[in-house]
Backbone as JSON Lines, residues from 0, in Angstrom:
{"i":0,"aa":"M","n":[0.84,-1.21,0.0],"ca":[0.0,0.0,0.0],"c":[0.87,1.26,0.0]}
{"i":1,"aa":"L","n":[0.47,2.22,-0.8],"ca":[1.15,3.51,-0.77],"c":[0.45,4.43,0.21]}
{"i":2,"aa":"Y","n":[1.21,5.04,1.09],"ca":[0.62,5.92,2.1],"c":[1.04,7.38,1.94]}
{"i":3,"aa":"E","n":[1.99,7.63,1.04],"ca":[2.48,9.01,0.95],"c":[2.92,9.32,-0.47]}
{"i":4,"aa":"Y","n":[3.08,10.6,-0.75],"ca":[3.54,11.02,-2.09],"c":[4.37,12.29,-1.94]}
{"i":5,"aa":"R","n":[5.18,12.55,-2.98],"ca":[6.04,13.75,-2.98],"c":[5.39,14.83,-3.84]}
{"i":6,"aa":"T","n":[5.34,16.04,-3.28],"ca":[4.77,17.16,-4.02],"c":[5.55,18.42,-3.62]}
{"i":7,"aa":"I","n":[5.07,19.58,-4.06],"ca":[5.77,20.81,-3.66],"c":[4.92,21.57,-2.64]}
{"i":8,"aa":"E","n":[5.59,22.26,-1.75],"ca":[4.89,22.91,-0.64],"c":[4.04,24.1,-1.11]}
{"i":9,"aa":"K","n":[4.65,24.94,-1.96],"ca":[3.91,26.13,-2.41],"c":[4.39,26.5,-3.81]}
{"i":10,"aa":"P","n":[3.65,27.4,-4.48],"ca":[4.01,27.74,-5.86],"c":[5.4,28.37,-5.99]}
{"i":11,"aa":"V","n":[6.01,28.12,-7.15],"ca":[7.25,28.81,-7.55],"c":[6.88,29.57,-8.82]}
{"i":12,"aa":"E","n":[7.19,30.85,-8.85],"ca":[6.76,31.64,-10.01],"c":[7.92,32.47,-10.58]}
{"i":13,"aa":"N","n":[7.86,32.64,-11.9],"ca":[8.75,33.58,-12.61],"c":[10.24,33.24,-12.55]}
{"i":14,"aa":"T","n":[10.59,31.95,-12.67],"ca":[12.01,31.64,-12.89],"c":[12.3,32.0,-14.35]}
{"i":15,"aa":"L","n":[13.5,32.43,-14.63],"ca":[13.8,32.93,-15.97],"c":[14.97,32.2,-16.62]}
{"i":16,"aa":"L","n":[14.75,31.76,-17.86],"ca":[15.82,31.18,-18.67],"c":[15.84,31.91,-20.0]}
{"i":17,"aa":"K","n":[17.03,32.35,-20.42],"ca":[17.15,33.02,-21.72],"c":[17.94,32.12,-22.67]}
{"i":18,"aa":"E","n":[17.44,31.99,-23.87],"ca":[18.12,31.14,-24.87],"c":[17.99,31.8,-26.24]}
{"i":19,"aa":"K","n":[19.1,32.31,-26.77],"ca":[19.13,32.95,-28.11],"c":[18.0,33.97,-28.27]}
{"i":20,"aa":"G","n":[17.84,34.81,-27.26],"ca":[16.83,35.87,-27.36],"c":[15.44,35.47,-26.86]}
{"i":21,"aa":"S","n":[15.14,34.16,-26.88],"ca":[13.84,33.71,-26.34],"c":[13.9,33.69,-24.82]}
{"i":22,"aa":"K","n":[12.77,34.06,-24.21],"ca":[12.69,34.0,-22.75],"c":[11.73,32.88,-22.36]}
{"i":23,"aa":"F","n":[12.16,32.07,-21.41],"ca":[11.31,31.0,-20.89],"c":[11.05,31.3,-19.4]}
{"i":24,"aa":"I","n":[9.79,31.55,-19.06],"ca":[9.45,31.88,-17.68],"c":[8.76,30.67,-17.06]}
{"i":25,"aa":"G","n":[9.33,30.18,-15.97],"ca":[8.84,28.93,-15.39],"c":[7.95,29.12,-14.17]}
{"i":26,"aa":"F","n":[6.97,28.24,-14.05],"ca":[6.04,28.23,-12.9],"c":[5.81,26.79,-12.46]}
{"i":27,"aa":"A","n":[5.66,26.58,-11.16],"ca":[5.26,25.26,-10.64],"c":[4.2,25.5,-9.56]}
{"i":28,"aa":"F","n":[3.13,24.73,-9.62],"ca":[2.03,24.89,-8.66],"c":[1.61,23.54,-8.1]}
{"i":29,"aa":"P","n":[1.36,23.47,-6.78],"ca":[0.72,22.27,-6.25],"c":[-0.76,22.3,-6.65]}
{"i":30,"aa":"I","n":[-1.27,21.2,-7.19],"ca":[-2.69,21.14,-7.58],"c":[-3.28,19.82,-7.09]}
{"i":31,"aa":"N","n":[-4.59,19.84,-6.81],"ca":[-5.24,18.63,-6.3],"c":[-6.37,18.11,-7.16]}
{"i":32,"aa":"N","n":[-6.82,18.92,-8.12],"ca":[-7.94,18.47,-8.96],"c":[-7.98,19.26,-10.26]}
{"i":33,"aa":"E","n":[-8.89,18.84,-11.15],"ca":[-9.0,19.46,-12.49],"c":[-9.38,20.93,-12.41]}
{"i":34,"aa":"T","n":[-10.21,21.3,-11.43],"ca":[-10.63,22.69,-11.3],"c":[-9.44,23.6,-11.01]}
{"i":35,"aa":"E","n":[-8.6,23.18,-10.04],"ca":[-7.39,23.96,-9.72],"c":[-6.48,24.05,-10.94]}
{"i":36,"aa":"L","n":[-6.37,22.95,-11.66],"ca":[-5.54,22.9,-12.87],"c":[-6.0,23.95,-13.89]}
{"i":37,"aa":"K","n":[-7.31,23.91,-14.22],"ca":[-7.86,24.85,-15.22],"c":[-7.69,26.3,-14.76]}
{"i":38,"aa":"N","n":[-8.0,26.56,-13.49],"ca":[-7.9,27.94,-12.97],"c":[-6.47,28.46,-13.03]}
{"i":39,"aa":"T","n":[-5.51,27.59,-12.71],"ca":[-4.1,28.0,-12.7],"c":[-3.61,28.28,-14.12]}
{"i":40,"aa":"L","n":[-3.96,27.41,-15.06],"ca":[-3.57,27.64,-16.46],"c":[-4.17,28.94,-16.98]}
{"i":41,"aa":"E","n":[-5.43,29.18,-16.62],"ca":[-6.11,30.4,-17.05],"c":[-5.43,31.64,-16.47]}
{"i":42,"aa":"K","n":[-5.04,31.55,-15.2],"ca":[-4.36,32.66,-14.52],"c":[-3.06,33.03,-15.24]}
{"i":43,"aa":"I","n":[-2.26,32.02,-15.61],"ca":[-0.97,32.28,-16.27],"c":[-1.2,32.83,-17.68]}
{"i":44,"aa":"R","n":[-2.2,32.3,-18.39],"ca":[-2.5,32.82,-19.74],"c":[-2.94,34.28,-19.66]}
{"i":45,"aa":"T","n":[-3.69,34.62,-18.61],"ca":[-4.16,36.0,-18.43],"c":[-2.99,36.92,-18.08]}
{"i":46,"aa":"E","n":[-2.04,36.4,-17.26],"ca":[-0.89,37.23,-16.88],"c":[0.1,37.42,-18.02]}
{"i":47,"aa":"H","n":[0.1,36.47,-18.97],"ca":[1.07,36.54,-20.09],"c":[0.33,36.41,-21.43]}
{"i":48,"aa":"P","n":[-0.55,37.38,-21.73],"ca":[-1.35,37.24,-22.96],"c":[-0.53,37.35,-24.24]}
{"i":49,"aa":"K","n":[0.63,38.01,-24.16],"ca":[1.43,38.22,-25.39],"c":[2.51,37.14,-25.59]}
{"i":50,"aa":"A","n":[2.55,36.17,-24.7],"ca":[3.56,35.1,-24.84],"c":[3.28,34.28,-26.1]}
{"i":51,"aa":"T","n":[4.35,33.75,-26.7],"ca":[4.21,32.95,-27.92],"c":[3.6,31.58,-27.6]}
{"i":52,"aa":"H","n":[4.02,30.98,-26.5],"ca":[3.54,29.65,-26.12],"c":[3.39,29.55,-24.6]}
{"i":53,"aa":"H","n":[2.38,28.79,-24.18],"ca":[2.22,28.43,-22.75],"c":[2.27,26.91,-22.68]}
{"i":54,"aa":"C","n":[3.45,26.36,-22.56],"ca":[3.6,24.9,-22.56],"c":[3.59,24.39,-21.12]}
{"i":55,"aa":"Y","n":[3.02,23.2,-20.92],"ca":[2.92,22.72,-19.54],"c":[2.85,21.2,-19.47]}
{"i":56,"aa":"A","n":[3.03,20.7,-18.27],"ca":[2.81,19.28,-17.98],"c":[2.38,19.18,-16.53]}
{"i":57,"aa":"F","n":[1.59,18.16,-16.23],"ca":[1.21,17.93,-14.83],"c":[1.09,16.44,-14.56]}
{"i":58,"aa":"R","n":[1.2,16.11,-13.3],"ca":[0.89,14.75,-12.81],"c":[-0.04,14.92,-11.62]}
{"i":59,"aa":"M","n":[-1.09,14.09,-11.57],"ca":[-1.98,14.06,-10.42],"c":[-2.27,12.61,-10.07]}
{"i":60,"aa":"G","n":[-2.62,12.41,-8.8],"ca":[-2.92,11.05,-8.34],"c":[-1.72,10.46,-7.63]}
{"i":61,"aa":"L","n":[-1.99,9.47,-6.8],"ca":[-0.96,8.9,-5.95],"c":[0.22,8.36,-6.77]}
{"i":62,"aa":"N","n":[-0.09,7.72,-7.89],"ca":[0.97,7.17,-8.77],"c":[1.19,8.05,-9.99]}
{"i":63,"aa":"G","n":[0.66,9.29,-9.95],"ca":[0.79,10.16,-11.13],"c":[0.02,9.63,-12.31]}
{"i":64,"aa":"E","n":[-1.07,8.86,-12.02],"ca":[-1.79,8.2,-13.11],"c":[-2.58,9.17,-13.99]}
{"i":65,"aa":"N","n":[-2.88,10.35,-13.47],"ca":[-3.55,11.38,-14.27],"c":[-2.49,12.39,-14.69]}
{"i":66,"aa":"Y","n":[-2.16,12.4,-15.97],"ca":[-1.07,13.3,-16.41],"c":[-1.33,13.8,-17.83]}
{"i":67,"aa":"R","n":[-0.66,14.88,-18.18],"ca":[-0.77,15.41,-19.53],"c":[0.47,16.24,-19.81]}
{"i":68,"aa":"A","n":[0.88,16.25,-21.07],"ca":[1.98,17.11,-21.52],"c":[1.48,17.88,-22.74]}
{"i":69,"aa":"N","n":[1.56,19.21,-22.7],"ca":[0.98,20.03,-23.76],"c":[2.05,20.92,-24.39]}
{"i":70,"aa":"D","n":[2.2,20.8,-25.73],"ca":[3.23,21.57,-26.45],"c":[2.75,22.96,-26.87]}
{"i":71,"aa":"D","n":[1.45,23.2,-26.79],"ca":[0.87,24.52,-27.12],"c":[1.46,25.13,-28.4]}
{"i":72,"aa":"G","n":[1.46,24.34,-29.46],"ca":[1.9,24.88,-30.75],"c":[3.36,24.71,-31.08]}
{"i":73,"aa":"E","n":[4.17,24.31,-30.09],"ca":[5.58,23.98,-30.4],"c":[5.6,22.63,-31.13]}
{"i":74,"aa":"P","n":[6.7,22.29,-31.83],"ca":[6.76,20.99,-32.5],"c":[6.48,19.85,-31.51]}
{"i":75,"aa":"S","n":[5.77,18.83,-31.99],"ca":[5.31,17.73,-31.12],"c":[6.45,17.12,-30.31]}
{"i":76,"aa":"G","n":[6.25,17.03,-29.01],"ca":[7.23,16.39,-28.12],"c":[8.39,17.28,-27.71]}
{"i":77,"aa":"S","n":[8.39,18.55,-28.17],"ca":[9.57,19.4,-27.9],"c":[9.43,20.23,-26.63]}
{"i":78,"aa":"A","n":[8.22,20.28,-26.05],"ca":[8.01,21.17,-24.91],"c":[7.36,20.46,-23.72]}
{"i":79,"aa":"G","n":[6.12,19.96,-23.93],"ca":[5.39,19.32,-22.83],"c":[6.11,18.12,-22.26]}
{"i":80,"aa":"L","n":[6.67,17.29,-23.15],"ca":[7.33,16.05,-22.69],"c":[8.6,16.32,-21.87]}
{"i":81,"aa":"P","n":[9.49,17.23,-22.31],"ca":[10.66,17.53,-21.47],"c":[10.26,18.09,-20.09]}
{"i":82,"aa":"I","n":[9.15,18.86,-20.05],"ca":[8.66,19.37,-18.76],"c":[8.17,18.2,-17.91]}
{"i":83,"aa":"Y","n":[7.36,17.34,-18.54],"ca":[6.82,16.17,-17.84],"c":[7.94,15.28,-17.28]}
{"i":84,"aa":"N","n":[8.98,15.1,-18.08],"ca":[10.1,14.24,-17.65],"c":[10.79,14.79,-16.4]}
{"i":85,"aa":"Q","n":[10.74,16.11,-16.21],"ca":[11.32,16.68,-14.99],"c":[10.46,16.36,-13.76]}
{"i":86,"aa":"L","n":[9.15,16.28,-13.95],"ca":[8.26,15.84,-12.86],"c":[8.59,14.4,-12.47]}
{"i":87,"aa":"L","n":[8.84,13.57,-13.5],"ca":[9.21,12.17,-13.24],"c":[10.57,12.1,-12.54]}
{"i":88,"aa":"A","n":[11.52,12.9,-13.03],"ca":[12.87,12.87,-12.46],"c":[12.87,13.26,-10.98]}
{"i":89,"aa":"H","n":[11.98,14.19,-10.62],"ca":[11.89,14.63,-9.21],"c":[10.89,13.8,-8.4]}
{"i":90,"aa":"E","n":[10.27,12.8,-9.09],"ca":[9.28,11.9,-8.44],"c":[8.14,12.69,-7.78]}
{"i":91,"aa":"L","n":[7.6,13.66,-8.52],"ca":[6.55,14.52,-7.97],"c":[5.2,14.18,-8.56]}
{"i":92,"aa":"T","n":[4.15,14.37,-7.74],"ca":[2.78,14.28,-8.26],"c":[1.97,15.41,-7.64]}
{"i":93,"aa":"N","n":[0.75,15.6,-8.18],"ca":[-0.1,16.74,-7.8],"c":[0.65,18.06,-8.0]}
{"i":94,"aa":"V","n":[1.34,18.14,-9.14],"ca":[2.11,19.34,-9.47],"c":[1.89,19.68,-10.96]}
{"i":95,"aa":"L","n":[1.73,20.98,-11.21],"ca":[1.64,21.5,-12.57],"c":[2.87,22.39,-12.81]}
{"i":96,"aa":"V","n":[3.57,22.15,-13.92],"ca":[4.7,23.01,-14.3],"c":[4.38,23.64,-15.65]}
{"i":97,"aa":"I","n":[4.53,24.95,-15.69],"ca":[4.26,25.7,-16.93],"c":[5.53,26.45,-17.33]}
{"i":98,"aa":"S","n":[5.82,26.44,-18.63],"ca":[6.92,27.26,-19.14],"c":[6.35,28.17,-20.21]}
{"i":99,"aa":"V","n":[6.39,29.47,-19.93],"ca":[5.84,30.47,-20.85],"c":[6.99,30.99,-21.72]}
{"i":100,"aa":"R","n":[6.82,30.9,-23.04],"ca":[7.91,31.33,-23.93],"c":[7.55,32.62,-24.66]}
{"i":101,"aa":"Y","n":[8.5,33.53,-24.64],"ca":[8.43,34.73,-25.49],"c":[9.5,34.54,-26.57]}
{"i":102,"aa":"Y","n":[9.04,34.43,-27.82],"ca":[9.97,34.17,-28.93],"c":[10.9,35.35,-29.15]}
{"i":103,"aa":"G","n":[12.2,35.05,-29.34],"ca":[13.18,36.12,-29.45],"c":[13.73,36.36,-30.84]}
{"i":104,"aa":"G","n":[13.13,35.69,-31.84],"ca":[13.57,35.98,-33.21],"c":[14.5,34.95,-33.81]}
{"i":105,"aa":"T","n":[15.13,34.1,-32.97],"ca":[16.02,33.06,-33.49],"c":[15.4,31.69,-33.23]}
{"i":106,"aa":"K","n":[15.23,30.9,-34.29],"ca":[14.65,29.57,-34.11],"c":[15.64,28.68,-33.37]}
{"i":107,"aa":"L","n":[15.14,27.86,-32.47],"ca":[16.02,27.0,-31.67],"c":[16.12,25.58,-32.23]}
{"i":108,"aa":"G","n":[15.18,25.23,-33.13],"ca":[15.16,23.85,-33.63],"c":[14.61,22.93,-32.55]}
{"i":109,"aa":"V","n":[14.2,21.72,-32.95],"ca":[13.56,20.81,-31.99],"c":[14.48,20.47,-30.83]}
{"i":110,"aa":"S","n":[15.74,20.14,-31.13],"ca":[16.65,19.74,-30.04],"c":[16.92,20.92,-29.1]}
{"i":111,"aa":"G","n":[16.99,22.13,-29.67],"ca":[17.18,23.32,-28.85],"c":[15.99,23.6,-27.95]}
{"i":112,"aa":"L","n":[14.79,23.34,-28.5],"ca":[13.56,23.54,-27.71],"c":[13.49,22.53,-26.56]}
{"i":113,"aa":"V","n":[13.78,21.28,-26.89],"ca":[13.76,20.22,-25.85],"c":[14.67,20.62,-24.7]}
{"i":114,"aa":"K","n":[15.87,21.06,-25.05],"ca":[16.86,21.44,-24.03],"c":[16.36,22.64,-23.2]}
{"i":115,"aa":"A","n":[15.81,23.64,-23.89],"ca":[15.36,24.85,-23.19],"c":[14.17,24.57,-22.26]}
{"i":116,"aa":"Y","n":[13.19,23.81,-22.74],"ca":[12.02,23.52,-21.9],"c":[12.39,22.61,-20.72]}
{"i":117,"aa":"K","n":[13.31,21.67,-21.0],"ca":[13.78,20.8,-19.91],"c":[14.46,21.66,-18.83]}
{"i":118,"aa":"E","n":[15.33,22.56,-19.27],"ca":[16.1,23.4,-18.34],"c":[15.17,24.34,-17.57]}
{"i":119,"aa":"S","n":[14.18,24.91,-18.26],"ca":[13.22,25.81,-17.62],"c":[12.47,25.08,-16.49]}
{"i":120,"aa":"A","n":[12.0,23.86,-16.79],"ca":[11.28,23.07,-15.77],"c":[12.21,22.68,-14.63]}
{"i":121,"aa":"K","n":[13.46,22.35,-14.98],"ca":[14.44,21.9,-13.98],"c":[14.75,23.02,-12.98]}
{"i":122,"aa":"I","n":[15.04,24.21,-13.49],"ca":[15.4,25.3,-12.56],"c":[14.19,25.73,-11.71]}
{"i":123,"aa":"T","n":[12.99,25.59,-12.3],"ca":[11.78,25.92,-11.55],"c":[11.59,24.95,-10.39]}
{"i":124,"aa":"L","n":[11.7,23.65,-10.68],"ca":[11.49,22.64,-9.63],"c":[12.62,22.65,-8.6]}
{"i":125,"aa":"E","n":[13.81,23.06,-9.03],"ca":[14.92,23.14,-8.06],"c":[14.7,24.26,-7.04]}
{"i":126,"aa":"E","n":[13.86,25.23,-7.39],"ca":[13.54,26.3,-6.45],"c":[12.41,25.92,-5.49]}
{"i":127,"aa":"A","n":[11.71,24.83,-5.82],"ca":[10.55,24.43,-5.01],"c":[11.0,23.7,-3.75]}
{"i":128,"aa":"N","n":[10.2,23.85,-2.71],"ca":[10.43,23.07,-1.5],"c":[9.63,21.78,-1.63]}
{"i":129,"aa":"I","n":[10.34,20.67,-1.82],"ca":[9.67,19.38,-2.04],"c":[9.34,18.75,-0.69]}
{"i":130,"aa":"I","n":[8.08,18.35,-0.54],"ca":[7.64,17.77,0.73],"c":[6.99,16.41,0.49]}
{"i":131,"aa":"T","n":[6.95,15.61,1.53],"ca":[6.25,14.32,1.47],"c":[4.94,14.47,2.23]}
{"i":132,"aa":"K","n":[3.84,14.17,1.56],"ca":[2.53,14.27,2.21],"c":[1.98,12.87,2.46]}
{"i":133,"aa":"E","n":[1.41,12.69,3.62],"ca":[0.77,11.41,3.92],"c":[-0.69,11.47,3.51]}
{"i":134,"aa":"L","n":[-1.17,10.38,2.94],"ca":[-2.58,10.31,2.57],"c":[-3.42,10.18,3.83]}
{"i":135,"aa":"E","n":[-4.56,10.87,3.81],"ca":[-5.45,10.83,4.96],"c":[-6.87,10.5,4.52]}
{"i":136,"aa":"T","n":[-7.65,10.02,5.46],"ca":[-9.06,9.72,5.22],"c":[-9.88,10.44,6.28]}
{"i":137,"aa":"E","n":[-11.03,10.96,5.86],"ca":[-11.92,11.59,6.85],"c":[-12.9,10.55,7.38]}
{"i":138,"aa":"I","n":[-13.06,10.53,8.7],"ca":[-14.02,9.62,9.32],"c":[-15.01,10.41,10.16]}
{"i":139,"aa":"E","n":[-16.16,9.8,10.38],"ca":[-17.16,10.4,11.28],"c":[-17.47,9.38,12.37]}
{"i":140,"aa":"V","n":[-17.38,9.81,13.62],"ca":[-17.61,8.91,14.75],"c":[-18.81,9.42,15.55]}
{"i":141,"aa":"Q","n":[-19.79,8.53,15.75],"ca":[-20.95,8.86,16.59],"c":[-20.86,8.08,17.89]}
{"i":142,"aa":"F","n":[-21.14,8.74,18.99],"ca":[-21.02,8.06,20.29],"c":[-21.87,8.8,21.32]}
{"i":143,"aa":"Q","n":[-22.03,8.19,22.48],"ca":[-22.8,8.84,23.53],"c":[-21.91,9.88,24.23]}
{"i":144,"aa":"F","n":[-22.55,10.97,24.61],"ca":[-21.81,12.12,25.13],"c":[-20.85,11.74,26.26]}
{"i":145,"aa":"N","n":[-21.28,10.82,27.13],"ca":[-20.42,10.46,28.28],"c":[-19.2,9.62,27.87]}
{"i":146,"aa":"Q","n":[-19.08,9.28,26.58],"ca":[-17.92,8.5,26.11],"c":[-16.84,9.41,25.51]}
{"i":147,"aa":"Q","n":[-17.05,10.73,25.57],"ca":[-16.17,11.6,24.79],"c":[-14.7,11.5,25.2]}
{"i":148,"aa":"N","n":[-14.42,11.38,26.5],"ca":[-13.01,11.29,26.92],"c":[-12.32,10.07,26.31]}
{"i":149,"aa":"L","n":[-13.03,8.97,26.31],"ca":[-12.52,7.73,25.74],"c":[-12.22,7.9,24.24]}
{"i":150,"aa":"I","n":[-13.18,8.52,23.55],"ca":[-13.04,8.69,22.09],"c":[-11.88,9.64,21.76]}
{"i":151,"aa":"F","n":[-11.82,10.76,22.48],"ca":[-10.74,11.73,22.23],"c":[-9.36,11.11,22.52]}
{"i":152,"aa":"T","n":[-9.29,10.3,23.58],"ca":[-8.02,9.63,23.91],"c":[-7.59,8.7,22.78]}
{"i":153,"aa":"L","n":[-8.57,7.98,22.24],"ca":[-8.28,7.03,21.16],"c":[-7.86,7.77,19.88]}
{"i":154,"aa":"L","n":[-8.57,8.85,19.55],"ca":[-8.22,9.63,18.35],"c":[-6.8,10.19,18.48]}
{"i":155,"aa":"S","n":[-6.48,10.66,19.68],"ca":[-5.16,11.22,19.93],"c":[-4.07,10.15,19.78]}
{"i":156,"aa":"K","n":[-4.36,8.96,20.27],"ca":[-3.39,7.85,20.21],"c":[-3.01,7.54,18.75]}
{"i":157,"aa":"F","n":[-4.0,7.69,17.85],"ca":[-3.75,7.38,16.43],"c":[-3.49,8.65,15.6]}
{"i":158,"aa":"D","n":[-3.12,9.74,16.29],"ca":[-2.75,11.0,15.6],"c":[-3.85,11.54,14.69]}
{"i":159,"aa":"A","n":[-5.1,11.28,15.02],"ca":[-6.19,11.8,14.19],"c":[-6.41,13.29,14.51]}
{"i":160,"aa":"K","n":[-6.72,14.07,13.46],"ca":[-6.98,15.5,13.64],"c":[-8.48,15.73,13.69]}
{"i":161,"aa":"V","n":[-8.97,16.28,14.79],"ca":[-10.41,16.54,14.91],"c":[-10.76,17.78,14.08]}
{"i":162,"aa":"L","n":[-11.74,17.61,13.17],"ca":[-12.16,18.72,12.31],"c":[-13.39,19.41,12.9]}
{"i":163,"aa":"N","n":[-14.26,18.6,13.51],"ca":[-15.52,19.15,14.0],"c":[-16.04,18.27,15.14]}
{"i":164,"aa":"F","n":[-16.61,18.91,16.16],"ca":[-17.15,18.16,17.29],"c":[-18.52,18.72,17.64]}
{"i":165,"aa":"D","n":[-19.54,17.9,17.45],"ca":[-20.91,18.3,17.76],"c":[-21.35,17.58,19.03]}
{"i":166,"aa":"S","n":[-21.41,18.32,20.15],"ca":[-21.58,17.66,21.45],"c":[-23.04,17.61,21.9]}
{"i":167,"aa":"Q","n":[-23.85,16.87,21.16],"ca":[-25.23,16.6,21.59],"c":[-25.22,15.35,22.48]}
{"i":168,"aa":"Q","n":[-26.46,14.91,22.83],"ca":[-26.58,13.65,23.61],"c":[-25.89,12.52,22.84]}
{"i":169,"aa":"I","n":[-26.19,12.45,21.53],"ca":[-25.4,11.57,20.65],"c":[-24.38,12.5,19.99]}
{"i":170,"aa":"A","n":[-23.15,12.39,20.39],"ca":[-22.11,13.31,19.9],"c":[-21.55,12.8,18.57]}
{"i":171,"aa":"V","n":[-21.07,13.75,17.76],"ca":[-20.49,13.4,16.46],"c":[-19.16,14.13,16.29]}
{"i":172,"aa":"I","n":[-18.14,13.38,15.94],"ca":[-16.83,13.97,15.65],"c":[-16.48,13.65,14.2]}
{"i":173,"aa":"S","n":[-16.02,14.68,13.48],"ca":[-15.38,14.43,12.17],"c":[-13.88,14.58,12.41]}
{"i":174,"aa":"A","n":[-13.12,13.66,11.85],"ca":[-11.66,13.7,12.05],"c":[-10.96,13.18,10.8]}
{"i":175,"aa":"R","n":[-9.7,13.6,10.66],"ca":[-8.86,13.06,9.58],"c":[-7.8,12.18,10.21]}
{"i":176,"aa":"V","n":[-7.61,11.02,9.61],"ca":[-6.61,10.08,10.13],"c":[-5.72,9.63,8.98]}
{"i":177,"aa":"K","n":[-4.44,9.45,9.26],"ca":[-3.51,8.98,8.22],"c":[-3.91,7.57,7.79]}
{"i":178,"aa":"N","n":[-3.81,7.31,6.5],"ca":[-4.23,6.0,5.98],"c":[-3.51,4.84,6.64]}
{"i":179,"aa":"R","n":[-2.24,5.07,7.02],"ca":[-1.49,3.96,7.63],"c":[-2.05,3.61,9.02]}
{"i":180,"aa":"Q","n":[-2.78,4.54,9.64],"ca":[-3.35,4.32,10.97],"c":[-4.84,3.98,10.93]}
{"i":181,"aa":"K","n":[-5.44,4.18,9.76],"ca":[-6.9,4.16,9.65],"c":[-7.53,2.84,10.13]}
{"i":182,"aa":"D","n":[-7.04,1.72,9.6],"ca":[-7.67,0.43,9.91],"c":[-7.59,0.11,11.4]}
{"i":183,"aa":"D","n":[-6.45,0.42,12.01],"ca":[-6.28,0.13,13.45],"c":[-7.23,1.0,14.28]}
{"i":184,"aa":"L","n":[-7.39,2.25,13.88],"ca":[-8.28,3.15,14.63],"c":[-9.73,2.67,14.52]}
{"i":185,"aa":"I","n":[-10.15,2.34,13.29],"ca":[-11.54,1.91,13.08],"c":[-11.81,0.61,13.84]}
{"i":186,"aa":"E","n":[-10.83,-0.27,13.84],"ca":[-10.98,-1.53,14.59],"c":[-11.12,-1.25,16.1]}
{"i":187,"aa":"S","n":[-10.31,-0.34,16.62],"ca":[-10.38,0.0,18.05],"c":[-11.72,0.64,18.41]}
{"i":188,"aa":"L","n":[-12.19,1.54,17.54],"ca":[-13.49,2.18,17.79],"c":[-14.62,1.16,17.74]}
{"i":189,"aa":"G","n":[-14.47,0.2,16.84],"ca":[-15.52,-0.83,16.67],"c":[-15.69,-1.72,17.89]}
{"i":190,"aa":"K","n":[-14.69,-1.74,18.76],"ca":[-14.76,-2.59,19.96],"c":[-15.52,-1.9,21.1]}
{"i":191,"aa":"I","n":[-15.83,-0.61,20.92],"ca":[-16.5,0.12,22.0],"c":[-18.01,0.12,21.75]}
{"i":192,"aa":"Q","n":[-18.78,-0.16,22.82],"ca":[-20.25,-0.17,22.7],"c":[-20.77,1.2,22.33]}
{"i":193,"aa":"H","n":[-21.88,1.21,21.58],"ca":[-22.63,2.45,21.21],"c":[-21.81,3.39,20.31]}
{"i":194,"aa":"V","n":[-20.74,2.9,19.71],"ca":[-19.94,3.78,18.84],"c":[-20.12,3.36,17.38]}
{"i":195,"aa":"V","n":[-20.43,4.33,16.53],"ca":[-20.57,4.07,15.1],"c":[-19.51,4.89,14.38]}
{"i":196,"aa":"C","n":[-18.72,4.22,13.52],"ca":[-17.67,4.94,12.79],"c":[-17.9,4.74,11.29]}
{"i":197,"aa":"E","n":[-17.89,5.84,10.55],"ca":[-18.07,5.78,9.09],"c":[-16.93,6.49,8.4]}
{"i":198,"aa":"I","n":[-16.55,5.97,7.24],"ca":[-15.55,6.65,6.41],"c":[-16.3,7.61,5.5]}
{"i":199,"aa":"K","n":[-15.88,8.87,5.48],"ca":[-16.52,9.86,4.62],"c":[-15.87,9.8,3.24]}
{"i":200,"aa":"E","n":[-16.67,9.82,2.21],"ca":[-16.1,9.82,0.86],"c":[-15.45,11.18,0.61]}
{"i":201,"aa":"S","n":[-14.2,11.13,0.15],"ca":[-13.52,12.42,-0.1],"c":[-13.95,12.97,-1.43]}
């Protein structure tokens, strides 16, 4: 089972690479879904409306199973793929890397483009703070109010983060627990009378 993945802590913006008059401006963003992806691409296109190309690649999902490389009008395989390969080289997922090109008047040729886009993505990712994130699951626990000390002690033992606590006669806690701890916590809760534990769909 995979319990963690490597991503970047926060965005890196405006790294600069110059090649024969062309400027390549690099960006890297942590993303978690298609909506964030679309919004981020739109933001960069709006900030650089006069750029010749907005080439990008991203990986999403625990194994990077959702991915795309886009050449945005550059010769096929000369831009998106070299960017994507840098995501693979750094073993990153849930990351979008964009390289915005302003054409400088001198053609670079396919091999020159591959080199420039690779370098642009590389220097951008080298500026990023790479972090390891643990996968978590949200659970909901229902119990009788007088059991709260027991439940809180158990959640604490398994490093669960309480998100919400509704203290009625039948109390309800929402919490996030690391996937590596999840089964043990649910099993422990299941041994207590009057306690109902459900996994919330993320």
